[in-house]
Amino acid sequence: MQKELAEKLKKIPSLNRGPSSSSGVTTGTVQGPASSVTYAIASGPSSSAVLPPTSVAAASVKQPAGGMASVPGLASIPNLEAVKRAQELAAKMGFRQDPQFAPLINLFPGQVQTDVPVPQKPTKAPVLRVDALGREIDEHGNIINVTKPSNLSTLKVNINKQKKDAFQILKPELDVDPESNPHFDSRMGIDKNKLLRPKRMTFQFVEEGKWSKDAEIIKLKSQFGEAKAKELKAKQAQLAKAKADINPNLIEVSERIITKEKPKDPIPEIEWWDLPILVSGSYGDITDGVVNEDKLKMEKITIYVEHPRPIEPPAEPAPPPPQPLKLTKKEQKKLRTQRRLAREKDRQEMIRQGLIEPPKPKVKLSNLMKVLGSEATQDPTKLEMEIHSAAAEREQAHVDRNIARKLTPAERREKKEKKLFDDPNTVETIVSVYKINDLSHPKTRFKVDVNAQENRLTGCAVISEGISVVVVEGGSKSIKRYGKLMLRRINWTEAVKEEDKDGDEDEEKPPNKCVLVWQGSVAKPSFSKFSVHECITEAAAKKVFADAGVAHYWDLAVNFSENEFDF
């Protein structure tokens, strides 16, 4: 559509040349004001109709009083309606009109243009003229002074800096007191302190030692009062000011301290190592560096070399080595496998380099033909004997390795003790106090005594009329095993003498049993060994504990009641 419109616009100038080439007669009458123009266009072939002179004369133009001139060549346009439609279509499509044809397209009723802009010719490009020295000159030969730019940097950093320096943000001026503004209305309830933008928060770095000084001042205030704290604070400020005035580049000169050298020992008349050898006890017997044998104690000279006793230098003890990392069973197994593989890899590498002899092939009757091949058929009897001897040798080597790895009796005993008992260097000592109704049976008394000694426990078993108390001290493992004996393994109901059963059938006595009164840890044991005491009275029984300094154990057992723990 744009192409068709452009072709139609190109044909418009050919219509302005005259009516000689036109095939019809156009008559137009302009009446009324400039805003209303009426045109009548009639066209047809020249052979069909000829207009008379009267009709031609009737086509006269009547100008109004306003004075609008008739447009030349407008009467010769045959397709004026088509041009009008083309103009509307071009306006809708946003077609740029050619200024050469603007007068004809825009000269419709109500759109008459009186002046048409004439396009200016483009100016000529400037010509660069230089002289023999390369200086720029004008057309008359005069030198043109051109100021060179001061900064010809093409780096992006410098260009951005220049732009930043050239671009200055003009901050608006805010009134400090908005009430001085005549347009400020206090009835709006606006806080004048919030009109100004608050200052942006920045990092507030604390000087080193500030908080410690504040804490020291608070401490002084609490100890000596407000006045003393102020005095100390003023002194510290003076010292800080004095330190600030000192030039840090100068070397601080302190008071000269004169150290007195330790006086040396006087030179003795005879050295201590020569004193037991010389008979006279002085160097007077030596002439010209030679000593006769009669002036020496020959019995003191032997074939042995006397070494002085080594004395460790005075120094601080070395810090203890770091504790080994505690590994789980899975991690220990993994590390053991890795060590074994690394050891085997090193052995194979040494065999490959020829440093050690490679192991003999492990020949058995089952893999005889596979290992030896044709050699097995030459002398089968001899080969079988060699195989049996090699197998016996391997078995004996295995037994020897086991014997070498076997623990000695002392090592086995130490291992067993380490398993059964705690480390003797441990500080903690656990104490258990048991209360028994009747401990008169020899069988149960033997068990209580022997098990305490076998578990390396100290303490005592005090037997009196109506009550027996057993106190044991030792490690956690031993105390745990002894507690199982006292509370679970021994049947205390049956551990009663036969005569007591027969004699006390008539009387109702509570059943015999053992209870744990108290168990805890103490700083050090109170008894040196385990012993059994039979006391007639309770005072004598309590005296046994009082002699050891633990009389409260007896009081605990006597005053103990199982109902206290029943809920």
Coordinates of C-alpha atoms in Angstrom, one line a residue:
M1 CA 0.0 0.0 0.0
Q2 CA 2.9 2.3 0.7
K3 CA 4.3 1.6 -2.7
E4 CA 1.0 2.4 -4.4
L5 CA 0.7 5.6 -2.4
A6 CA 4.2 6.7 -3.4
E7 CA 3.5 6.1 -7.1
K8 CA 0.3 8.2 -6.9
L9 CA 2.2 11.0 -5.2
K10 CA 4.8 10.9 -8.0
K11 CA 2.0 11.4 -10.7
I12 CA 0.7 14.6 -9.1
P13 CA 3.3 17.1 -10.6
S14 CA 2.4 15.9 -14.1
L15 CA -1.2 17.1 -13.6
N16 CA 0.0 20.7 -12.9
R17 CA 1.4 21.2 -16.4
G18 CA -1.9 22.4 -18.0
P19 CA -5.2 21.3 -19.5
S20 CA -3.7 20.5 -22.9
S21 CA -3.3 16.9 -22.1
S22 CA -6.5 16.6 -20.0
S23 CA -9.4 14.7 -21.6
G24 CA -12.1 16.6 -19.6
V25 CA -13.1 20.0 -18.5
T26 CA -13.0 20.9 -14.8
T27 CA -14.9 23.7 -13.4
G28 CA -14.6 25.0 -9.9
T29 CA -16.3 27.7 -7.9
V30 CA -14.9 29.0 -4.6
Q31 CA -17.6 30.6 -2.6
G32 CA -18.0 31.7 0.9
P33 CA -15.3 32.0 3.5
A34 CA -12.0 30.3 3.4
S35 CA -13.2 27.5 5.7
S36 CA -15.9 26.3 3.2
V37 CA -14.8 25.6 -0.4
T38 CA -17.0 23.7 -2.9
Y39 CA -15.7 22.1 -6.0
A40 CA -17.5 20.6 -9.0
I41 CA -15.5 18.3 -11.2
A42 CA -16.9 16.9 -14.5
S43 CA -14.8 14.8 -16.7
G44 CA -15.5 13.0 -19.9
P45 CA -14.2 12.4 -23.4
S46 CA -13.9 15.3 -25.8
S47 CA -15.8 13.5 -28.5
S48 CA -18.9 13.0 -26.4
A49 CA -19.5 16.5 -25.2
V50 CA -18.3 20.0 -26.0
L51 CA -19.0 22.7 -23.5
P52 CA -20.2 26.0 -24.9
P53 CA -18.4 29.3 -24.2
T54 CA -21.1 30.2 -21.8
S55 CA -20.5 27.2 -19.6
V56 CA -16.8 27.9 -19.7
A57 CA -17.4 31.5 -18.6
A58 CA -19.7 30.2 -15.9
A59 CA -16.7 28.6 -14.3
S60 CA -15.7 31.7 -12.7
V61 CA -14.1 32.1 -9.3
K62 CA -15.7 34.4 -6.8
Q63 CA -13.4 35.5 -4.1
P64 CA -14.8 36.5 -0.8
A65 CA -14.0 39.7 0.9
G66 CA -11.5 37.9 3.2
G67 CA -9.2 37.6 0.3
M68 CA -8.2 34.0 -0.3
A69 CA -6.3 33.6 -3.6
S70 CA -7.0 30.7 -5.8
V71 CA -4.4 28.0 -6.0
P72 CA -2.8 27.7 -9.5
G73 CA -3.1 24.3 -11.1
L74 CA -5.8 23.1 -8.7
A75 CA -8.4 23.1 -11.4
S76 CA -6.4 20.7 -13.5
I77 CA -6.4 17.8 -11.0
P78 CA -8.8 15.1 -12.4
N79 CA -8.8 12.7 -9.4
L80 CA -9.0 15.0 -6.4
E81 CA -11.1 12.6 -4.3
A82 CA -8.5 9.9 -4.9
V83 CA -5.7 12.2 -3.8
K84 CA -7.7 13.1 -0.7
R85 CA -8.2 9.5 0.2
A86 CA -4.5 8.8 -0.4
Q87 CA -3.6 11.7 2.0
E88 CA -5.9 10.3 4.8
L89 CA -4.5 6.8 4.3
A90 CA -0.9 8.2 4.5
A91 CA -1.8 10.0 7.7
K92 CA -3.2 6.8 9.3
M93 CA -0.2 4.8 8.3
G94 CA 2.3 7.4 9.5
F95 CA 3.7 8.0 6.1
R96 CA 6.3 10.8 6.0
Q97 CA 5.2 13.3 3.4
D98 CA 7.7 14.7 0.8
P99 CA 8.1 18.4 1.4
Q100 CA 8.3 18.9 -2.4
F101 CA 4.6 17.8 -2.8
A102 CA 3.3 19.2 0.5
P103 CA 1.7 22.2 -1.1
L104 CA -0.6 20.2 -3.3
I105 CA -1.5 17.5 -0.8
N106 CA -2.2 20.0 2.0
L107 CA -4.2 22.4 -0.1
F108 CA -7.6 21.2 0.7
P109 CA -10.4 23.3 2.0
G110 CA -9.5 24.6 5.5
Q111 CA -5.8 23.6 5.1
V112 CA -4.3 26.3 2.9
Q113 CA -0.6 27.0 3.5
T114 CA 0.7 30.4 2.6
D115 CA 4.4 29.7 3.0
V116 CA 6.3 26.5 2.2
P117 CA 9.7 25.9 3.8
V118 CA 12.5 25.6 1.3
P119 CA 15.1 22.9 2.2
Q120 CA 18.5 24.3 2.8
K121 CA 21.5 22.9 1.0
P122 CA 24.0 21.1 3.2
T123 CA 27.2 23.1 4.1
K124 CA 30.5 21.9 2.7
A125 CA 32.7 19.8 4.9
P126 CA 35.7 21.6 6.5
V127 CA 39.0 21.3 4.7
L128 CA 42.1 20.5 6.7
R129 CA 45.1 22.6 5.6
V130 CA 48.6 22.1 7.1
D131 CA 51.9 23.8 6.3
A132 CA 55.3 22.2 5.8
L133 CA 55.8 21.8 9.6
G134 CA 52.5 20.0 10.0
R135 CA 50.7 23.0 11.7
E136 CA 47.0 23.6 10.9
I137 CA 46.4 26.8 8.8
D138 CA 43.3 28.5 7.5
E139 CA 42.6 29.4 3.8
H140 CA 44.6 32.6 4.1
G141 CA 47.7 30.8 5.4
N142 CA 47.4 31.9 9.1
I143 CA 48.3 29.4 11.8
I144 CA 45.3 28.2 13.8
N145 CA 46.1 27.8 17.6
V146 CA 44.2 24.8 18.9
T147 CA 44.3 24.1 22.6
K148 CA 45.3 20.6 23.3
P149 CA 43.4 18.6 25.9
S150 CA 45.2 18.3 29.2
N151 CA 44.3 14.7 29.8
L152 CA 44.3 12.3 26.9
S153 CA 43.9 9.1 29.0
T154 CA 41.8 6.4 27.5
L155 CA 41.7 4.1 30.6
K156 CA 38.2 3.4 31.8
V157 CA 39.2 4.1 35.4
N158 CA 40.5 7.7 34.6
I159 CA 37.4 8.4 32.4
N160 CA 35.1 7.4 35.1
K161 CA 37.0 9.5 37.6
Q162 CA 36.7 12.6 35.3
K163 CA 33.0 12.0 34.9
K164 CA 32.6 11.6 38.7
D165 CA 34.5 14.8 39.3
A166 CA 32.5 16.7 36.7
F167 CA 29.2 15.4 38.0
Q168 CA 28.3 17.0 41.4
I169 CA 25.1 16.2 43.2
L170 CA 23.4 19.3 44.4
K171 CA 21.9 18.4 47.8
P172 CA 18.8 20.3 48.7
E173 CA 19.2 22.9 51.5
L174 CA 17.0 21.9 54.4
D175 CA 15.9 24.3 57.1
V176 CA 17.2 23.5 60.5
D177 CA 14.1 25.0 62.1
P178 CA 11.0 24.4 60.0
E179 CA 9.0 26.9 62.1
S180 CA 10.9 29.7 60.4
N181 CA 9.3 28.6 57.1
P182 CA 6.1 30.7 56.5
H183 CA 4.5 27.7 54.8
F184 CA 5.0 25.4 57.8
D185 CA 1.8 24.4 59.5
S186 CA 2.3 23.1 63.1
R187 CA -1.3 21.8 63.2
M188 CA -0.4 18.9 60.8
G189 CA 1.4 17.1 63.8
I190 CA 4.7 16.8 61.9
D191 CA 7.8 16.2 64.1
K192 CA 10.3 18.8 63.0
N193 CA 13.1 16.6 64.2
K194 CA 12.2 14.0 61.6
L195 CA 12.3 16.3 58.6
L196 CA 16.0 16.3 58.4
R197 CA 17.5 13.0 57.2
P198 CA 19.3 11.2 60.0
K199 CA 23.0 10.7 59.8
R200 CA 24.0 7.3 58.4
M201 CA 25.3 4.9 60.9
T202 CA 29.0 4.0 60.5
F203 CA 31.4 1.6 62.2
Q204 CA 32.4 2.7 65.7
F205 CA 35.7 1.1 66.4
V206 CA 36.7 0.6 70.1
E207 CA 40.2 1.4 71.1
E208 CA 42.2 -1.4 72.6
G209 CA 41.9 -1.6 76.4
K210 CA 38.8 0.6 76.7
W211 CA 36.5 -2.1 78.2
S212 CA 39.3 -3.3 80.6
K213 CA 39.8 0.3 81.8
D214 CA 36.0 0.7 82.4
A215 CA 35.9 -2.5 84.3
E216 CA 38.9 -1.4 86.4
I217 CA 37.2 1.9 87.2
I218 CA 34.0 0.2 88.2
K219 CA 36.0 -2.1 90.5
L220 CA 37.8 0.9 92.1
K221 CA 34.5 2.6 92.6
S222 CA 33.1 -0.4 94.4
Q223 CA 36.2 -0.8 96.6
F224 CA 37.4 2.8 97.4
G225 CA 34.5 5.0 96.5
E226 CA 33.8 7.7 93.9
A227 CA 36.6 10.2 94.9
K228 CA 39.4 7.6 94.8
A229 CA 38.2 6.4 91.4
K230 CA 38.2 9.9 90.0
E231 CA 41.8 10.5 91.2
L232 CA 43.1 7.3 89.6
K233 CA 41.2 8.2 86.4
A234 CA 42.9 11.6 86.3
K235 CA 46.3 10.0 86.8
Q236 CA 45.7 7.5 84.0
A237 CA 44.7 10.4 81.7
Q238 CA 47.9 12.3 82.5
L239 CA 50.0 9.2 81.8
A240 CA 48.2 8.6 78.5
K241 CA 48.8 12.2 77.5
A242 CA 52.5 12.0 78.4
K243 CA 52.8 8.9 76.3
A244 CA 51.1 10.5 73.4
D245 CA 53.6 13.4 73.4
I246 CA 56.6 11.0 73.2
N247 CA 58.0 10.5 69.8
P248 CA 57.5 6.8 69.0
N249 CA 60.6 6.8 66.7
L250 CA 62.9 7.5 69.6
I251 CA 64.4 4.6 71.5
E252 CA 63.4 4.6 75.1
V253 CA 66.4 4.8 77.4
S254 CA 66.0 3.2 80.7
E255 CA 68.1 3.4 83.8
R256 CA 71.4 1.7 83.6
I257 CA 71.5 -1.3 85.9
I258 CA 75.0 -2.4 86.9
T259 CA 75.1 -6.2 87.5
K260 CA 77.8 -7.4 89.8
E261 CA 79.7 -10.3 88.4
K262 CA 80.0 -13.4 90.5
P263 CA 83.5 -13.6 92.0
K264 CA 85.5 -16.5 90.7
D265 CA 86.8 -19.1 93.0
P266 CA 90.5 -18.8 93.9
I267 CA 92.9 -21.1 92.2
P268 CA 93.6 -24.0 94.7
E269 CA 97.1 -25.1 95.5
I270 CA 96.2 -28.6 94.3
E271 CA 93.3 -29.8 92.2
W272 CA 90.9 -32.2 93.8
W273 CA 91.4 -35.0 91.3
D274 CA 95.2 -34.9 91.9
L275 CA 94.9 -34.9 95.7
P276 CA 94.3 -38.6 96.3
I277 CA 97.1 -39.7 94.0
L278 CA 100.0 -37.5 95.3
V279 CA 101.7 -38.7 98.5
S280 CA 102.6 -35.3 99.9
G281 CA 99.3 -33.7 98.8
S282 CA 100.9 -30.8 96.8
Y283 CA 102.7 -30.1 93.5
G284 CA 106.1 -29.6 95.2
D285 CA 107.2 -33.2 94.3
I286 CA 106.9 -32.5 90.6
T287 CA 110.1 -31.3 89.0
D288 CA 110.2 -30.4 85.3
G289 CA 106.7 -32.0 84.8
V290 CA 108.0 -35.4 85.9
V291 CA 106.9 -37.3 89.0
N292 CA 108.6 -40.3 90.4
E293 CA 106.6 -43.5 91.2
D294 CA 107.7 -43.4 94.9
K295 CA 105.8 -40.1 95.3
L296 CA 102.6 -41.5 93.9
K297 CA 100.0 -43.7 95.4
M298 CA 100.1 -46.5 92.9
E299 CA 97.3 -48.4 94.5
K300 CA 94.9 -45.6 93.5
I301 CA 95.7 -46.0 89.9
T302 CA 93.7 -48.9 88.2
I303 CA 92.7 -50.0 84.8
Y304 CA 89.2 -48.6 85.4
V305 CA 88.0 -45.2 84.1
E306 CA 86.0 -43.2 86.7
H307 CA 83.0 -41.5 85.1
P308 CA 81.4 -38.6 87.0
R309 CA 77.8 -39.1 88.0
P310 CA 75.6 -37.5 85.4
I311 CA 73.5 -34.6 86.7
E312 CA 70.6 -33.4 84.8
P313 CA 70.7 -29.6 84.0
P314 CA 68.3 -27.5 85.9
A315 CA 65.4 -26.9 83.6
E316 CA 61.6 -27.1 83.5
P317 CA 60.2 -30.5 82.8
A318 CA 59.1 -31.1 79.2
P319 CA 55.4 -30.9 78.5
P320 CA 53.5 -34.2 78.5
P321 CA 53.2 -35.7 75.0
P322 CA 49.8 -35.3 73.3
Q323 CA 47.2 -37.9 74.1
P324 CA 46.6 -40.5 71.3
L325 CA 43.4 -40.1 69.4
K326 CA 40.6 -42.4 70.6
L327 CA 39.6 -44.6 67.7
T328 CA 36.6 -46.9 67.3
K329 CA 36.8 -50.6 66.7
K330 CA 36.0 -50.1 63.0
E331 CA 38.7 -47.5 62.6
Q332 CA 41.3 -49.6 64.4
K333 CA 40.6 -52.5 62.1
K334 CA 40.8 -50.3 59.1
L335 CA 44.2 -48.9 60.2
R336 CA 45.5 -52.4 60.9
T337 CA 44.6 -53.6 57.4
Q338 CA 46.2 -50.5 55.9
R339 CA 49.4 -51.1 57.8
R340 CA 49.5 -54.8 56.8
L341 CA 49.0 -53.9 53.1
A342 CA 51.7 -51.3 53.3
R343 CA 54.1 -53.8 54.9
E344 CA 53.4 -56.4 52.3
K345 CA 53.9 -53.8 49.5
D346 CA 57.3 -52.9 50.9
R347 CA 58.3 -56.5 51.1
Q348 CA 57.3 -57.1 47.5
E349 CA 59.3 -54.0 46.4
M350 CA 62.4 -55.3 48.2
I351 CA 62.0 -58.7 46.5
R352 CA 61.7 -56.9 43.2
Q353 CA 64.9 -55.0 43.8
G354 CA 66.8 -58.1 44.9
L355 CA 67.4 -57.0 48.5
I356 CA 65.7 -60.1 50.0
E357 CA 65.3 -63.6 48.8
P358 CA 61.8 -64.4 47.4
P359 CA 59.8 -67.0 49.3
K360 CA 59.8 -70.6 48.1
P361 CA 56.7 -71.8 46.2
K362 CA 54.2 -73.3 48.5
V363 CA 54.0 -76.8 47.1
K364 CA 51.3 -79.2 48.4
L365 CA 50.1 -82.6 47.2
S366 CA 46.9 -81.0 45.9
N367 CA 48.7 -78.4 43.6
L368 CA 51.7 -80.6 42.8
M369 CA 51.1 -80.8 39.0
K370 CA 50.1 -77.2 38.7
V371 CA 53.2 -75.8 40.4
L372 CA 56.0 -78.1 39.1
G373 CA 54.5 -79.5 35.9
S374 CA 56.8 -81.9 34.1
E375 CA 59.2 -82.1 37.0
A376 CA 56.7 -83.9 39.1
T377 CA 56.8 -87.0 36.9
Q378 CA 60.6 -87.5 37.0
D379 CA 61.0 -88.7 40.7
P380 CA 57.6 -88.7 42.4
T381 CA 58.8 -90.4 45.6
K382 CA 61.6 -87.9 46.3
L383 CA 59.2 -85.1 45.4
E384 CA 56.6 -86.3 47.9
M385 CA 59.2 -86.5 50.7
E386 CA 60.3 -82.9 50.0
I387 CA 56.6 -81.7 50.1
H388 CA 56.1 -83.4 53.5
S389 CA 59.3 -81.9 54.9
A390 CA 58.4 -78.4 53.7
A391 CA 54.9 -78.7 55.2
A392 CA 56.4 -79.8 58.5
E393 CA 58.9 -76.9 58.4
R394 CA 56.1 -74.5 57.8
E395 CA 54.1 -75.9 60.7
Q396 CA 57.1 -75.7 63.0
A397 CA 57.7 -72.1 62.0
H398 CA 54.1 -71.3 62.8
V399 CA 54.5 -72.9 66.3
D400 CA 57.7 -71.0 66.9
R401 CA 56.1 -67.7 66.0
N402 CA 53.2 -68.4 68.4
I403 CA 55.7 -69.3 71.2
A404 CA 57.7 -66.1 70.6
R405 CA 54.5 -64.1 70.7
K406 CA 53.3 -65.9 73.9
L407 CA 53.3 -63.8 77.1
T408 CA 55.6 -64.7 79.9
P409 CA 54.0 -65.7 83.3
A410 CA 54.8 -62.2 84.7
E411 CA 53.2 -60.5 81.7
R412 CA 50.2 -62.7 81.9
R413 CA 49.7 -62.0 85.5
E414 CA 50.1 -58.2 84.9
K415 CA 47.5 -58.4 82.1
K416 CA 45.1 -60.3 84.3
E417 CA 45.5 -57.8 87.2
K418 CA 45.0 -54.9 84.8
K419 CA 41.7 -56.5 83.6
L420 CA 40.4 -57.3 87.1
F421 CA 41.5 -54.3 89.1
D422 CA 41.7 -50.5 88.6
D423 CA 44.9 -48.6 88.2
P424 CA 46.5 -48.2 91.6
N425 CA 47.5 -44.6 90.8
T426 CA 43.9 -43.5 90.6
V427 CA 43.0 -41.1 93.4
E428 CA 39.3 -42.0 93.8
T429 CA 38.3 -44.5 96.5
I430 CA 34.8 -45.9 96.6
V431 CA 33.2 -46.9 99.9
S432 CA 30.2 -49.2 100.5
V433 CA 28.5 -49.8 103.8
Y434 CA 26.3 -52.9 104.1
K435 CA 23.9 -53.8 107.0
I436 CA 23.3 -57.5 107.8
N437 CA 20.9 -58.8 110.4
D438 CA 22.9 -62.0 111.2
L439 CA 26.5 -62.8 110.1
S440 CA 27.2 -65.5 112.6
H441 CA 27.2 -68.4 110.0
P442 CA 30.9 -69.4 109.4
K443 CA 30.3 -70.1 105.7
T444 CA 29.0 -66.6 104.9
R445 CA 31.6 -65.1 107.2
F446 CA 34.3 -66.9 105.2
K447 CA 32.8 -65.6 101.9
V448 CA 32.7 -62.0 103.1
D449 CA 36.3 -62.1 104.4
V450 CA 38.0 -64.0 101.5
N451 CA 36.2 -62.2 98.7
A452 CA 37.2 -58.8 100.2
Q453 CA 40.9 -59.9 100.3
E454 CA 40.8 -61.4 96.8
N455 CA 39.4 -58.2 95.4
R456 CA 42.0 -56.2 97.2
L457 CA 39.5 -54.3 99.3
T458 CA 40.2 -52.7 102.7
G459 CA 37.7 -52.2 105.5
C460 CA 36.2 -54.3 108.3
A461 CA 33.2 -56.5 109.2
V462 CA 31.9 -55.9 112.7
I463 CA 29.6 -58.6 114.2
S464 CA 27.5 -57.7 117.3
E465 CA 24.3 -58.9 118.9
G466 CA 21.4 -58.2 116.5
I467 CA 23.3 -56.3 113.8
S468 CA 26.4 -56.7 111.6
V469 CA 28.0 -53.9 109.6
V470 CA 30.4 -54.5 106.7
V471 CA 32.5 -51.6 105.2
V472 CA 34.7 -52.1 102.1
E473 CA 36.9 -49.6 100.3
G474 CA 38.6 -49.9 96.9
G475 CA 38.3 -49.4 93.2
S476 CA 35.2 -49.3 91.1
K477 CA 35.6 -52.8 89.5
S478 CA 36.3 -54.5 92.9
I479 CA 33.4 -52.7 94.6
K480 CA 31.1 -53.7 91.8
R481 CA 32.0 -57.4 92.1
Y482 CA 31.8 -57.4 95.9
G483 CA 28.3 -55.7 95.7
K484 CA 27.1 -58.6 93.5
L485 CA 28.3 -61.1 96.1
M486 CA 26.6 -59.3 99.0
L487 CA 23.3 -58.5 97.4
R488 CA 22.7 -61.4 94.9
R489 CA 25.0 -64.4 95.2
I490 CA 24.7 -65.1 99.0
N491 CA 21.3 -66.5 100.1
W492 CA 21.1 -64.7 103.5
T493 CA 17.8 -66.4 104.5
E494 CA 19.4 -69.8 104.6
A495 CA 22.7 -68.5 106.0
V496 CA 21.6 -69.0 109.6
K497 CA 23.1 -71.6 112.2
E498 CA 21.1 -74.8 112.7
E499 CA 20.9 -74.3 116.5
D500 CA 19.5 -70.8 115.9
K501 CA 16.8 -72.3 113.8
D502 CA 15.9 -74.9 116.4
G503 CA 16.1 -72.6 119.4
D504 CA 14.1 -69.8 117.9
E505 CA 11.2 -71.7 116.5
D506 CA 8.9 -70.2 119.1
E507 CA 10.1 -66.6 118.7
E508 CA 9.2 -64.7 115.5
K509 CA 12.4 -63.0 114.2
P510 CA 12.7 -60.9 111.0
P511 CA 14.2 -62.8 108.0
N512 CA 18.0 -62.5 107.6
K513 CA 19.0 -60.1 104.8
C514 CA 21.6 -57.7 103.6
V515 CA 21.0 -54.1 102.4
L516 CA 23.3 -51.4 101.0
V517 CA 23.2 -48.5 103.4
W518 CA 25.4 -46.0 101.6
Q519 CA 27.9 -45.9 98.7
G520 CA 30.2 -43.0 97.7
S521 CA 33.7 -41.8 97.0
V522 CA 36.2 -40.5 99.5
A523 CA 39.6 -38.8 99.2
K524 CA 41.7 -41.6 100.7
P525 CA 41.0 -45.0 102.4
S526 CA 40.5 -45.2 106.2
F527 CA 41.6 -48.8 106.7
S528 CA 44.9 -50.5 105.8
K529 CA 43.4 -54.1 105.4
F530 CA 40.2 -56.0 105.7
S531 CA 39.5 -57.6 109.1
V532 CA 36.6 -59.2 111.0
H533 CA 35.7 -58.1 114.6
E534 CA 33.3 -59.8 116.9
C535 CA 32.0 -57.4 119.6
I536 CA 29.7 -58.1 122.5
T537 CA 28.2 -54.6 122.9
E538 CA 27.4 -51.9 120.5
A539 CA 29.8 -49.5 122.2
A540 CA 32.7 -51.8 121.4
A541 CA 31.5 -52.2 117.8
K542 CA 31.3 -48.4 117.4
K543 CA 34.8 -48.1 118.9
V544 CA 36.2 -50.1 116.0
F545 CA 35.0 -47.5 113.5
A546 CA 35.9 -44.6 115.8
D547 CA 39.5 -45.7 115.9
A548 CA 39.6 -45.5 112.1
G549 CA 37.9 -42.1 112.2
V550 CA 34.7 -43.2 110.5
A551 CA 32.3 -43.6 113.5
H552 CA 29.5 -42.1 111.3
Y553 CA 29.5 -45.4 109.3
W554 CA 28.1 -47.2 112.3
D555 CA 25.5 -44.5 113.0
L556 CA 24.4 -44.7 109.4
A557 CA 23.9 -48.5 109.6
V558 CA 22.1 -48.4 112.9
N559 CA 19.7 -45.6 112.0
F560 CA 19.0 -47.0 108.5
S561 CA 15.5 -48.0 107.8
E562 CA 14.2 -49.4 104.5
N563 CA 10.8 -47.6 105.0
E564 CA 12.6 -44.3 104.3
F565 CA 12.9 -45.3 100.7
D566 CA 9.4 -46.8 100.2
F567 CA 7.1 -44.5 98.2

